[in-house]
mmCIF file with all atom_site columns, C-alpha atoms in Angstrom:
data_model
loop_
_atom_site.group_PDB
_atom_site.id
_atom_site.type_symbol
_atom_site.label_atom_id
_atom_site.label_alt_id
_atom_site.label_comp_id
_atom_site.label_asym_id
_atom_site.label_entity_id
_atom_site.label_seq_id
_atom_site.pdbx_PDB_ins_code
_atom_site.Cartn_x
_atom_site.Cartn_y
_atom_site.Cartn_z
_atom_site.occupancy
_atom_site.B_iso_or_equiv
_atom_site.pdbx_formal_charge
_atom_site.auth_seq_id
_atom_site.auth_comp_id
_atom_site.auth_asym_id
_atom_site.auth_atom_id
_atom_site.pdbx_PDB_model_num
ATOM 1  C CA . MET A 1 1  ? 86.560  137.335 120.815 1.00 52.00 ? 1  MET A CA 1
ATOM 2  C CA . ASN A 1 2  ? 84.639  135.362 118.050 1.00 65.00 ? 2  ASN A CA 1
ATOM 3  C CA . CYS A 1 3  ? 87.698  133.445 116.523 1.00 65.00 ? 3  CYS A CA 1
ATOM 4  C CA . ARG A 1 4  ? 88.919  130.265 117.865 1.00 59.00 ? 4  ARG A CA 1
ATOM 5  C CA . ARG A 1 5  ? 92.622  129.608 119.103 1.00 63.00 ? 5  ARG A CA 1
ATOM 6  C CA . HIS A 1 6  ? 95.139  127.922 116.976 1.00 61.00 ? 6  HIS A CA 1
ATOM 7  C CA . GLY A 1 7  ? 94.725  124.005 117.056 1.00 60.00 ? 7  GLY A CA 1
ATOM 8  C CA . SER A 1 8  ? 91.394  123.951 118.008 1.00 60.00 ? 8  SER A CA 1
ATOM 9  C CA . LYS A 1 9  ? 89.657  122.932 114.654 1.00 62.00 ? 9  LYS A CA 1
ATOM 10 C CA . PRO A 1 10 ? 88.149  119.768 114.583 1.00 67.00 ? 10 PRO A CA 1
ATOM 11 C CA . THR A 1 11 ? 90.470  116.587 113.560 1.00 78.00 ? 11 THR A CA 1
ATOM 12 C CA . ILE A 1 12 ? 89.686  113.957 110.948 1.00 81.00 ? 12 ILE A CA 1
ATOM 13 C CA . ALA A 1 13 ? 88.757  111.794 113.770 1.00 80.00 ? 13 ALA A CA 1
ATOM 14 C CA . LEU A 1 14 ? 86.136  113.868 114.790 1.00 86.00 ? 14 LEU A CA 1
ATOM 15 C CA . TRP A 1 15 ? 84.554  113.855 111.264 1.00 85.00 ? 15 TRP A CA 1
ATOM 16 C CA . MET A 1 16 ? 84.755  110.114 111.210 1.00 86.00 ? 16 MET A CA 1
ATOM 17 C CA . LEU A 1 17 ? 82.953  109.787 114.403 1.00 90.00 ? 17 LEU A CA 1
ATOM 18 C CA . VAL A 1 18 ? 80.260  111.952 112.868 1.00 91.00 ? 18 VAL A CA 1
ATOM 19 C CA . ALA A 1 19 ? 80.249  109.935 109.606 1.00 88.00 ? 19 ALA A CA 1
ATOM 20 C CA . VAL A 1 20 ? 79.701  106.682 111.835 1.00 88.00 ? 20 VAL A CA 1
ATOM 21 C CA . ALA A 1 21 ? 77.000  108.390 113.822 1.00 92.00 ? 21 ALA A CA 1
ATOM 22 C CA . ASP A 1 22 ? 75.241  109.563 110.432 1.00 90.00 ? 22 ASP A CA 1
ATOM 23 C CA . LEU A 1 23 ? 75.312  105.637 109.299 1.00 81.00 ? 23 LEU A CA 1
ATOM 24 C CA . ALA A 1 24 ? 74.145  104.434 112.699 1.00 84.00 ? 24 ALA A CA 1
ATOM 25 C CA . ILE A 1 25 ? 71.146  106.866 112.427 1.00 88.00 ? 25 ILE A CA 1
ATOM 26 C CA . LEU A 1 26 ? 70.518  105.726 108.760 1.00 82.00 ? 26 LEU A CA 1
ATOM 27 C CA . VAL A 1 27 ? 70.552  102.190 109.542 1.00 80.00 ? 27 VAL A CA 1
ATOM 28 C CA . ALA A 1 28 ? 68.129  102.766 112.734 1.00 85.00 ? 28 ALA A CA 1
ATOM 29 C CA . ALA A 1 29 ? 65.620  104.704 110.409 1.00 87.00 ? 29 ALA A CA 1
ATOM 30 C CA . THR A 1 30 ? 65.706  102.290 107.286 1.00 85.00 ? 30 THR A CA 1
ATOM 31 C CA . GLY A 1 31 ? 66.536  98.840  108.682 1.00 83.00 ? 31 GLY A CA 1
ATOM 32 C CA . VAL A 1 32 ? 69.049  96.079  108.322 1.00 81.00 ? 32 VAL A CA 1
ATOM 33 C CA . VAL A 1 33 ? 68.816  96.256  104.141 1.00 83.00 ? 33 VAL A CA 1
ATOM 34 C CA . ALA A 1 34 ? 70.329  99.796  104.270 1.00 78.00 ? 34 ALA A CA 1
ATOM 35 C CA . MET A 1 35 ? 73.278  98.274  106.609 1.00 79.00 ? 35 MET A CA 1
ATOM 36 C CA . LEU A 1 36 ? 73.722  95.607  104.056 1.00 86.00 ? 36 LEU A CA 1
ATOM 37 C CA . LEU A 1 37 ? 73.764  97.791  101.157 1.00 87.00 ? 37 LEU A CA 1
ATOM 38 C CA . ILE A 1 38 ? 76.303  100.207 102.667 1.00 83.00 ? 38 ILE A CA 1
ATOM 39 C CA . VAL A 1 39 ? 78.697  97.031  103.579 1.00 87.00 ? 39 VAL A CA 1
ATOM 40 C CA . VAL A 1 40 ? 78.283  96.066  99.949  1.00 93.00 ? 40 VAL A CA 1
ATOM 41 C CA . ALA A 1 41 ? 78.965  99.682  98.625  1.00 93.00 ? 41 ALA A CA 1
ATOM 42 C CA . MET A 1 42 ? 82.260  99.649  100.771 1.00 92.00 ? 42 MET A CA 1
ATOM 43 C CA . LEU A 1 43 ? 83.473  96.473  99.776  1.00 95.00 ? 43 LEU A CA 1
ATOM 44 C CA . ALA A 1 44 ? 82.825  97.347  96.047  1.00 96.00 ? 44 ALA A CA 1
ATOM 45 C CA . VAL A 1 45 ? 84.792  100.686 96.722  1.00 95.00 ? 45 VAL A CA 1
ATOM 46 C CA . GLY A 1 46 ? 87.452  98.884  98.568  1.00 94.00 ? 46 GLY A CA 1
ATOM 47 C CA . GLY A 1 47 ? 87.799  96.196  95.975  1.00 94.00 ? 47 GLY A CA 1
ATOM 48 C CA . GLY A 1 48 ? 88.013  99.243  93.148  1.00 93.00 ? 48 GLY A CA 1
ATOM 49 C CA . VAL A 1 49 ? 90.830  100.676 94.972  1.00 91.00 ? 49 VAL A CA 1
ATOM 50 C CA . VAL A 1 50 ? 92.871  97.302  95.613  1.00 91.00 ? 50 VAL A CA 1
ATOM 51 C CA . ALA A 1 51 ? 92.386  96.539  91.858  1.00 90.00 ? 51 ALA A CA 1
ATOM 52 C CA . SER A 1 52 ? 93.361  99.860  90.195  1.00 89.00 ? 52 SER A CA 1
ATOM 53 C CA . ARG A 1 53 ? 96.488  100.150 92.386  1.00 87.00 ? 53 ARG A CA 1
ATOM 54 C CA . SER A 1 54 ? 97.427  96.624  91.233  1.00 85.00 ? 54 SER A CA 1
ATOM 55 C CA . LEU A 1 55 ? 96.782  97.524  87.855  1.00 85.00 ? 55 LEU A CA 1
ATOM 56 C CA . PHE A 1 56 ? 98.361  100.950 87.523  1.00 82.00 ? 56 PHE A CA 1
ATOM 57 C CA . ARG A 1 57 ? 101.587 100.042 89.603  1.00 78.00 ? 57 ARG A CA 1
ATOM 58 C CA . PRO A 1 58 ? 104.699 100.662 87.547  1.00 74.00 ? 58 PRO A CA 1
ATOM 59 C CA . PRO A 1 59 ? 106.578 97.375  86.829  1.00 73.00 ? 59 PRO A CA 1
ATOM 60 C CA . ALA A 1 60 ? 108.994 96.427  89.361  1.00 71.00 ? 60 ALA A CA 1
ATOM 61 C CA . GLN A 1 61 ? 112.756 96.904  88.435  1.00 74.00 ? 61 GLN A CA 1
ATOM 62 C CA . PRO A 1 62 ? 114.960 93.845  88.739  1.00 75.00 ? 62 PRO A CA 1
ATOM 63 C CA . ALA A 1 63 ? 117.686 93.907  91.260  1.00 71.00 ? 63 ALA A CA 1
ATOM 64 C CA . LYS A 1 64 ? 121.041 94.826  90.088  1.00 77.00 ? 64 LYS A CA 1
ATOM 65 C CA . VAL A 1 65 ? 123.786 92.141  91.073  1.00 73.00 ? 65 VAL A CA 1
ATOM 66 C CA . VAL A 1 66 ? 126.689 93.796  92.505  1.00 73.00 ? 66 VAL A CA 1
ATOM 67 C CA . ALA A 1 67 ? 129.868 91.742  91.854  1.00 73.00 ? 67 ALA A CA 1
ATOM 68 C CA . ARG A 1 68 ? 132.624 92.094  94.453  1.00 75.00 ? 68 ARG A CA 1
ATOM 69 C CA . ARG A 1 69 ? 136.379 90.981  93.637  1.00 75.00 ? 69 ARG A CA 1
ATOM 70 C CA . ARG A 1 70 ? 138.595 90.093  96.507  1.00 74.00 ? 70 ARG A CA 1
ATOM 71 C CA . ALA A 1 71 ? 141.250 92.337  97.343  1.00 68.00 ? 71 ALA A CA 1
#
């Protein structure tokens, strides 16, 4: 049988582990400067995501006040 069983495909955690290992190899090969550039790039991307989410968020709707009468 040359096909995988159901549910045996790699998950996102495995691919994240592979990405972290790739970054570790890259830093080991090129030095600390590459690590600093990667950190700066990640901060820039994160800041861009936060800024875009705050800029393009729909305006908040005012809360409706419910007036109740006594019986």
